[in-house]
PDB file of C-alpha atoms in Angstrom:
ATOM      1  CA  ILE A   1    -117.286 -89.318 112.405  1.00 38.00           C
ATOM      2  CA  THR A   2    -116.670 -87.596 109.091  1.00 40.00           C
ATOM      3  CA  ASN A   3    -114.387 -84.845 110.367  1.00 44.00           C
ATOM      4  CA  ALA A   4    -112.593 -84.511 113.693  1.00 41.00           C
ATOM      5  CA  ALA A   5    -109.484 -82.676 114.768  1.00 44.00           C
ATOM      6  CA  GLY A   6    -108.013 -81.067 117.857  1.00 44.00           C
ATOM      7  CA  GLU A   7    -106.595 -81.717 121.285  1.00 45.00           C
ATOM      8  CA  TYR A   8    -108.179 -83.542 124.206  1.00 46.00           C
ATOM      9  CA  THR A   9    -109.186 -81.184 127.019  1.00 51.00           C
ATOM     10  CA  ALA A  10    -110.393 -83.736 129.571  1.00 55.00           C
ATOM     11  CA  TYR A  11    -109.359 -87.100 130.964  1.00 55.00           C
ATOM     12  CA  ARG A  12    -110.386 -89.886 133.356  1.00 61.00           C
ATOM     13  CA  ASN A  13    -108.155 -91.762 135.771  1.00 69.00           C
ATOM     14  CA  ILE A  14    -108.567 -95.523 135.279  1.00 77.00           C
ATOM     15  CA  THR A  15    -107.303 -97.836 138.000  1.00 79.00           C
ATOM     16  CA  VAL A  16    -106.929-101.507 137.118  1.00 79.00           C
ATOM     17  CA  THR A  17    -106.477-104.165 139.818  1.00 81.00           C
ATOM     18  CA  ALA A  18    -106.613-107.957 139.766  1.00 79.00           C
ATOM     19  CA  ASP A  19    -110.292-107.869 140.716  1.00 82.00           C
ATOM     20  CA  ASP A  20    -111.718-104.639 139.406  1.00 83.00           C
ATOM     21  CA  ILE A  21    -111.501-101.646 137.089  1.00 83.00           C
ATOM     22  CA  GLU A  22    -112.296 -98.248 138.584  1.00 83.00           C
ATOM     23  CA  ILE A  23    -113.076 -95.385 136.222  1.00 77.00           C
ATOM     24  CA  GLY A  24    -112.758 -91.926 137.756  1.00 72.00           C
ATOM     25  CA  GLU A  25    -114.778 -88.793 137.090  1.00 66.00           C
ATOM     26  CA  ILE A  26    -114.029 -86.544 134.127  1.00 58.00           C
ATOM     27  CA  GLU A  27    -111.237 -84.089 134.965  1.00 58.00           C
ATOM     28  CA  GLN A  28    -110.690 -80.963 132.894  1.00 53.00           C
ATOM     29  CA  VAL A  29    -107.172 -80.162 131.708  1.00 59.00           C
ATOM     30  CA  ASN A  30    -108.275 -76.582 131.118  1.00 72.00           C
ATOM     31  CA  PRO A  31    -111.668 -74.866 131.334  1.00 80.00           C
ATOM     32  CA  THR A  32    -113.405 -75.219 127.987  1.00 85.00           C
ATOM     33  CA  LEU A  33    -116.129 -73.475 126.023  1.00 88.00           C
ATOM     34  CA  ASN A  34    -118.023 -76.027 123.986  1.00 90.00           C
ATOM     35  CA  MET A  35    -120.680 -75.573 121.284  1.00 93.00           C
ATOM     36  CA  GLU A  36    -122.819 -78.529 120.191  1.00 93.00           C
ATOM     37  CA  THR A  37    -125.466 -78.465 117.444  1.00 94.00           C
ATOM     38  CA  SER A  38    -127.773 -81.104 116.010  1.00 90.00           C
ATOM     39  CA  CYS A  39    -128.436 -79.978 112.451  1.00 90.00           C
ATOM     40  CA  LYS A  40    -126.577 -79.431 109.190  1.00 91.00           C
ATOM     41  CA  VAL A  41    -124.386 -76.433 109.926  1.00 95.00           C
ATOM     42  CA  GLU A  42    -120.761 -75.395 109.962  1.00 95.00           C
ATOM     43  CA  ILE A  43    -119.318 -73.920 113.146  1.00 96.00           C
ATOM     44  CA  HIS A  44    -116.463 -71.454 112.764  1.00 97.00           C
ATOM     45  CA  ILE A  45    -114.545 -69.966 115.693  1.00 97.00           C
ATOM     46  CA  TYR A  46    -112.231 -66.975 115.376  1.00 97.00           C
ATOM     47  CA  ASP A  47    -110.059 -65.487 118.101  1.00 95.00           C
ATOM     48  CA  ALA A  48    -108.729 -61.954 118.457  1.00 94.00           C
ATOM     49  CA  HIS A  49    -105.621 -62.914 116.446  1.00 95.00           C
ATOM     50  CA  GLY A  50    -107.668 -64.040 113.450  1.00 96.00           C
ATOM     51  CA  ARG A  51    -106.953 -67.727 114.044  1.00 96.00           C
ATOM     52  CA  HIS A  52    -109.659 -70.109 112.865  1.00 97.00           C
ATOM     53  CA  VAL A  53    -111.299 -73.363 113.944  1.00 96.00           C
ATOM     54  CA  GLY A  54    -113.676 -75.070 111.523  1.00 95.00           C
ATOM     55  CA  PRO A  55    -113.930 -76.158 107.881  1.00 95.00           C
ATOM     56  CA  ASN A  56    -111.847 -74.275 105.372  1.00 94.00           C
ATOM     57  CA  GLU A  57    -112.455 -73.769 101.646  1.00 93.00           C
ATOM     58  CA  THR A  58    -110.989 -77.200 100.797  1.00 93.00           C
ATOM     59  CA  GLY A  59    -113.187 -79.004 103.312  1.00 89.00           C
ATOM     60  CA  GLU A  60    -110.328 -79.707 105.696  1.00 93.00           C
ATOM     61  CA  ILE A  61    -110.638 -78.726 109.365  1.00 94.00           C
ATOM     62  CA  ASP A  62    -108.527 -75.786 110.556  1.00 95.00           C
ATOM     63  CA  ILE A  63    -107.320 -76.030 114.165  1.00 95.00           C
ATOM     64  CA  GLU A  64    -105.326 -72.817 114.406  1.00 96.00           C
ATOM     65  CA  ILE A  65    -106.326 -71.959 117.993  1.00 94.00           C
ATOM     66  CA  PRO A  66    -104.278 -73.874 120.592  1.00 90.00           C
ATOM     67  CA  GLY A  67    -106.322 -76.416 122.538  1.00 87.00           C
ATOM     68  CA  ALA A  68    -109.286 -76.313 120.134  1.00 91.00           C
ATOM     69  CA  TYR A  69    -111.361 -79.274 118.963  1.00 90.00           C
ATOM     70  CA  TYR A  70    -113.828 -79.835 116.110  1.00 93.00           C
ATOM     71  CA  SER A  71    -115.903 -82.806 115.001  1.00 91.00           C
ATOM     72  CA  ASN A  72    -118.709 -83.475 112.552  1.00 89.00           C
ATOM     73  CA  MET A  73    -120.600 -86.766 112.768  1.00 86.00           C
ATOM     74  CA  THR A  74    -123.812 -88.278 111.429  1.00 82.00           C
ATOM     75  CA  ILE A  75    -125.822 -90.775 113.483  1.00 80.00           C
ATOM     76  CA  ASP A  76    -129.092 -92.225 112.136  1.00 78.00           C
ATOM     77  CA  ASN A  77    -129.244 -89.481 109.475  1.00 77.00           C
ATOM     78  CA  GLU A  78    -128.874 -86.737 112.116  1.00 80.00           C
ATOM     79  CA  THR A  79    -125.835 -84.462 111.955  1.00 84.00           C
ATOM     80  CA  PHE A  80    -123.986 -83.386 115.101  1.00 89.00           C
ATOM     81  CA  VAL A  81    -121.297 -80.703 115.090  1.00 92.00           C
ATOM     82  CA  VAL A  82    -119.097 -80.034 118.113  1.00 91.00           C
ATOM     83  CA  ALA A  83    -116.469 -77.305 118.495  1.00 93.00           C
ATOM     84  CA  SER A  84    -114.583 -76.203 121.594  1.00 91.00           C
ATOM     85  CA  VAL A  85    -111.849 -73.833 122.743  1.00 91.00           C
ATOM     86  CA  TYR A  86    -110.254 -72.958 126.064  1.00 88.00           C
ATOM     87  CA  TYR A  87    -112.503 -70.748 128.192  1.00 85.00           C
ATOM     88  CA  GLY A  88    -111.482 -67.444 129.776  1.00 82.00           C
ATOM     89  CA  ILE A  89    -108.254 -67.015 127.816  1.00 80.00           C
ATOM     90  CA  GLU A  90    -109.203 -65.226 124.581  1.00 87.00           C
ATOM     91  CA  ASN A  91    -112.003 -63.267 122.947  1.00 93.00           C
ATOM     92  CA  TYR A  92    -113.881 -65.482 120.504  1.00 95.00           C
ATOM     93  CA  THR A  93    -116.494 -65.099 117.805  1.00 96.00           C
ATOM     94  CA  PHE A  94    -118.606 -68.183 117.067  1.00 97.00           C
ATOM     95  CA  ILE A  95    -120.179 -68.190 113.603  1.00 97.00           C
ATOM     96  CA  ILE A  96    -122.753 -70.830 112.661  1.00 97.00           C
ATOM     97  CA  LYS A  97    -123.471 -71.185 108.940  1.00 97.00           C
ATOM     98  CA  SER A  98    -126.619 -73.060 107.943  1.00 96.00           C
ATOM     99  CA  LEU A  99    -126.308 -75.561 105.091  1.00 94.00           C
ATOM    100  CA  GLY A 100    -130.049 -75.762 104.439  1.00 94.00           C
ATOM    101  CA  ASN A 101    -133.501 -75.119 105.844  1.00 95.00           C
ATOM    102  CA  ASP A 102    -133.476 -76.753 109.252  1.00 93.00           C
ATOM    103  CA  THR A 103    -134.365 -76.461 112.936  1.00 94.00           C
ATOM    104  CA  MET A 104    -131.335 -76.151 115.185  1.00 94.00           C
ATOM    105  CA  ASN A 105    -130.938 -77.326 118.750  1.00 94.00           C
ATOM    106  CA  MET A 106    -127.741 -75.994 120.249  1.00 94.00           C
ATOM    107  CA  THR A 107    -125.980 -76.149 123.594  1.00 92.00           C
ATOM    108  CA  LEU A 108    -123.265 -73.727 124.682  1.00 92.00           C
ATOM    109  CA  LYS A 109    -121.423 -75.367 127.548  1.00 88.00           C
ATOM    110  CA  ILE A 110    -118.791 -73.898 129.873  1.00 86.00           C
ATOM    111  CA  SER A 111    -116.743 -76.599 131.595  1.00 78.00           C
ATOM    112  CA  PRO A 112    -114.653 -75.135 134.435  1.00 67.00           C
ATOM    113  CA  LYS A 113    -111.958 -77.207 136.093  1.00 57.00           C
ATOM    114  CA  ASP A 114    -114.135 -77.652 139.205  1.00 56.00           C
ATOM    115  CA  GLY A 115    -116.713 -79.553 137.153  1.00 57.00           C
ATOM    116  CA  ASN A 116    -119.644 -77.150 137.801  1.00 65.00           C
ATOM    117  CA  TRP A 117    -120.744 -77.008 134.184  1.00 75.00           C
ATOM    118  CA  VAL A 118    -122.901 -74.244 132.769  1.00 85.00           C
ATOM    119  CA  GLU A 119    -125.216 -75.133 129.896  1.00 86.00           C
ATOM    120  CA  ALA A 120    -127.144 -72.579 127.844  1.00 91.00           C
ATOM    121  CA  VAL A 121    -129.648 -74.365 125.598  1.00 92.00           C
ATOM    122  CA  TYR A 122    -131.164 -72.957 122.407  1.00 94.00           C
ATOM    123  CA  ASN A 123    -134.144 -75.064 121.297  1.00 93.00           C
ATOM    124  CA  ASN A 124    -135.971 -75.210 117.977  1.00 94.00           C
ATOM    125  CA  VAL A 125    -134.172 -72.311 116.316  1.00 96.00           C
ATOM    126  CA  THR A 126    -135.352 -71.900 112.714  1.00 96.00           C
ATOM    127  CA  LEU A 127    -132.529 -71.638 110.201  1.00 96.00           C
ATOM    128  CA  TYR A 128    -132.811 -71.058 106.473  1.00 97.00           C
ATOM    129  CA  ASN A 129    -130.313 -72.002 103.817  1.00 96.00           C
ATOM    130  CA  ARG A 130    -127.332 -69.635 104.272  1.00 96.00           C
ATOM    131  CA  SER A 131    -128.559 -68.168 107.557  1.00 97.00           C
ATOM    132  CA  VAL A 132    -125.596 -67.010 109.658  1.00 98.00           C
ATOM    133  CA  ALA A 133    -125.690 -66.935 113.455  1.00 97.00           C
ATOM    134  CA  THR A 134    -123.106 -65.169 115.633  1.00 97.00           C
ATOM    135  CA  LEU A 135    -122.200 -65.429 119.329  1.00 95.00           C
ATOM    136  CA  ASN A 136    -119.468 -63.362 121.008  1.00 94.00           C
ATOM    137  CA  VAL A 137    -117.337 -64.287 124.008  1.00 91.00           C
ATOM    138  CA  ASN A 138    -115.033 -61.722 125.616  1.00 88.00           C
ATOM    139  CA  GLY A 139    -112.754 -63.608 127.974  1.00 83.00           C
ATOM    140  CA  THR A 140    -115.049 -64.937 130.709  1.00 80.00           C
ATOM    141  CA  ILE A 141    -117.999 -62.786 129.585  1.00 84.00           C
ATOM    142  CA  VAL A 142    -120.417 -64.611 127.289  1.00 87.00           C
ATOM    143  CA  ASN A 143    -123.027 -62.673 125.323  1.00 89.00           C
ATOM    144  CA  TYR A 144    -125.739 -65.332 125.327  1.00 91.00           C
ATOM    145  CA  THR A 145    -127.881 -63.484 122.772  1.00 94.00           C
ATOM    146  CA  MET A 146    -127.375 -65.117 119.387  1.00 96.00           C
ATOM    147  CA  LEU A 147    -127.661 -62.800 116.373  1.00 97.00           C
ATOM    148  CA  ILE A 148    -129.020 -64.481 113.244  1.00 98.00           C
ATOM    149  CA  GLU A 149    -128.887 -62.892 109.797  1.00 98.00           C
ATOM    150  CA  ASP A 150    -131.183 -64.586 107.278  1.00 98.00           C
ATOM    151  CA  PRO A 151    -130.800 -64.571 103.462  1.00 96.00           C
ATOM    152  CA  SER A 152    -133.860 -62.310 103.280  1.00 96.00           C
ATOM    153  CA  GLY A 153    -131.952 -59.640 105.214  1.00 96.00           C
ATOM    154  CA  GLU A 154    -133.988 -60.154 108.396  1.00 97.00           C
ATOM    155  CA  VAL A 155    -131.975 -60.007 111.623  1.00 97.00           C
ATOM    156  CA  ARG A 156    -133.136 -61.953 114.677  1.00 97.00           C
ATOM    157  CA  ASN A 157    -131.960 -62.002 118.296  1.00 97.00           C
ATOM    158  CA  ILE A 158    -132.312 -65.441 119.895  1.00 96.00           C
ATOM    159  CA  ASN A 159    -131.830 -66.038 123.615  1.00 94.00           C
ATOM    160  CA  PRO A 160    -131.327 -69.415 125.276  1.00 94.00           C
ATOM    161  CA  SER A 161    -134.109 -71.137 127.171  1.00 93.00           C
ATOM    162  CA  PRO A 162    -134.378 -69.942 130.809  1.00 93.00           C
ATOM    163  CA  PRO A 163    -132.274 -72.096 133.139  1.00 92.00           C
ATOM    164  CA  THR A 164    -134.133 -74.493 135.431  1.00 93.00           C
ATOM    165  CA  ILE A 165    -131.550 -74.024 138.200  1.00 93.00           C
ATOM    166  CA  VAL A 166    -130.008 -70.678 139.164  1.00 94.00           C
ATOM    167  CA  TYR A 167    -127.305 -69.881 141.726  1.00 94.00           C
ATOM    168  CA  VAL A 168    -126.971 -66.641 143.703  1.00 95.00           C
ATOM    169  CA  ASP A 169    -123.892 -65.663 145.696  1.00 94.00           C
ATOM    170  CA  ASP A 170    -122.769 -62.172 146.639  1.00 94.00           C
ATOM    171  CA  ASP A 171    -119.238 -63.189 145.599  1.00 93.00           C
ATOM    172  CA  PHE A 172    -120.212 -63.955 141.990  1.00 92.00           C
ATOM    173  CA  ASN A 173    -119.039 -61.477 139.331  1.00 89.00           C
ATOM    174  CA  PHE A 174    -118.268 -61.238 135.607  1.00 85.00           C
ATOM    175  CA  SER A 175    -115.466 -63.811 135.953  1.00 82.00           C
ATOM    176  CA  THR A 176    -117.910 -66.447 137.246  1.00 86.00           C
ATOM    177  CA  PRO A 177    -118.883 -69.047 134.601  1.00 85.00           C
ATOM    178  CA  GLY A 178    -122.559 -68.561 133.752  1.00 88.00           C
ATOM    179  CA  TRP A 179    -122.558 -64.923 134.916  1.00 89.00           C
ATOM    180  CA  GLN A 180    -125.873 -63.232 134.096  1.00 90.00           C
ATOM    181  CA  TYR A 181    -127.312 -66.504 132.776  1.00 91.00           C
ATOM    182  CA  ASP A 182    -127.588 -68.885 135.736  1.00 91.00           C
ATOM    183  CA  HIS A 183    -125.142 -67.265 138.196  1.00 92.00           C
ATOM    184  CA  PHE A 184    -125.997 -63.931 139.840  1.00 94.00           C
ATOM    185  CA  ASN A 185    -125.053 -61.827 142.856  1.00 94.00           C
ATOM    186  CA  LYS A 186    -128.554 -60.406 143.407  1.00 96.00           C
ATOM    187  CA  ILE A 187    -131.511 -62.514 144.512  1.00 96.00           C
ATOM    188  CA  GLN A 188    -134.051 -60.698 142.337  1.00 96.00           C
ATOM    189  CA  ASP A 189    -131.883 -61.184 139.257  1.00 95.00           C
ATOM    190  CA  GLY A 190    -131.848 -64.918 139.920  1.00 95.00           C
ATOM    191  CA  ILE A 191    -135.627 -64.993 140.352  1.00 96.00           C
ATOM    192  CA  ASN A 192    -136.106 -63.030 137.127  1.00 95.00           C
ATOM    193  CA  ALA A 193    -133.879 -65.422 135.169  1.00 93.00           C
ATOM    194  CA  VAL A 194    -135.049 -68.856 136.332  1.00 95.00           C
ATOM    195  CA  ALA A 195    -137.564 -70.885 134.326  1.00 94.00           C
ATOM    196  CA  GLU A 196    -141.098 -71.221 135.653  1.00 94.00           C
ATOM    197  CA  GLY A 197    -141.099 -73.935 138.306  1.00 95.00           C
ATOM    198  CA  GLY A 198    -137.294 -73.800 138.521  1.00 95.00           C
ATOM    199  CA  THR A 199    -135.054 -73.561 141.587  1.00 96.00           C
ATOM    200  CA  VAL A 200    -132.919 -70.685 142.881  1.00 96.00           C
ATOM    201  CA  TYR A 201    -130.098 -71.647 145.252  1.00 95.00           C
ATOM    202  CA  ILE A 202    -128.946 -68.757 147.466  1.00 95.00           C
ATOM    203  CA  TYR A 203    -125.607 -69.021 149.222  1.00 93.00           C
ATOM    204  CA  ASN A 204    -124.737 -67.325 152.496  1.00 93.00           C
ATOM    205  CA  GLY A 205    -123.928 -63.666 151.998  1.00 92.00           C
ATOM    206  CA  THR A 206    -125.064 -60.089 152.368  1.00 93.00           C
ATOM    207  CA  TYR A 207    -127.866 -59.088 149.979  1.00 93.00           C
TER     208      TYR A 207
END
């Protein structure tokens, strides 16, 4: 790990007895919004107060947003960057700055306290040196369309891969993690969103 800073947002209960060690499931301290990439980029997060998470001009890692985390590691010549903030509390702008010509795989993960994680996956996204990608999050509402501005001036809109599992409940709304990505309150919306061959789970309700 070349750079890492922040606060832990999850824990496990570990019970040690004379005969055994029991490791519990991951428990979230607070719901988190986590971005993971596997290419040479910088992730910068800004909140509505102008606070910053990510590398600064000196190369140090700013952790100005309470509860945030940032790490940059290289494993077998592959670079992984992870950044996270608390989910549902603030409005955030995620900015991804490319450090060279590369293909990015990225996961945007919402980790609620109940453990029902939402993962939006962006596969094989072409980045050029100095390409800049932006994602906006307004409280619990995530705009999953990533806007990429290339050095040539071209602007691209990139959406995540369709989810393989979708959930429909007439009680879901904009405050539901994964709203309008893999959580819907209309059956047809769920069918329209799911990947080919995927599964739509429909809960009891009035539709």
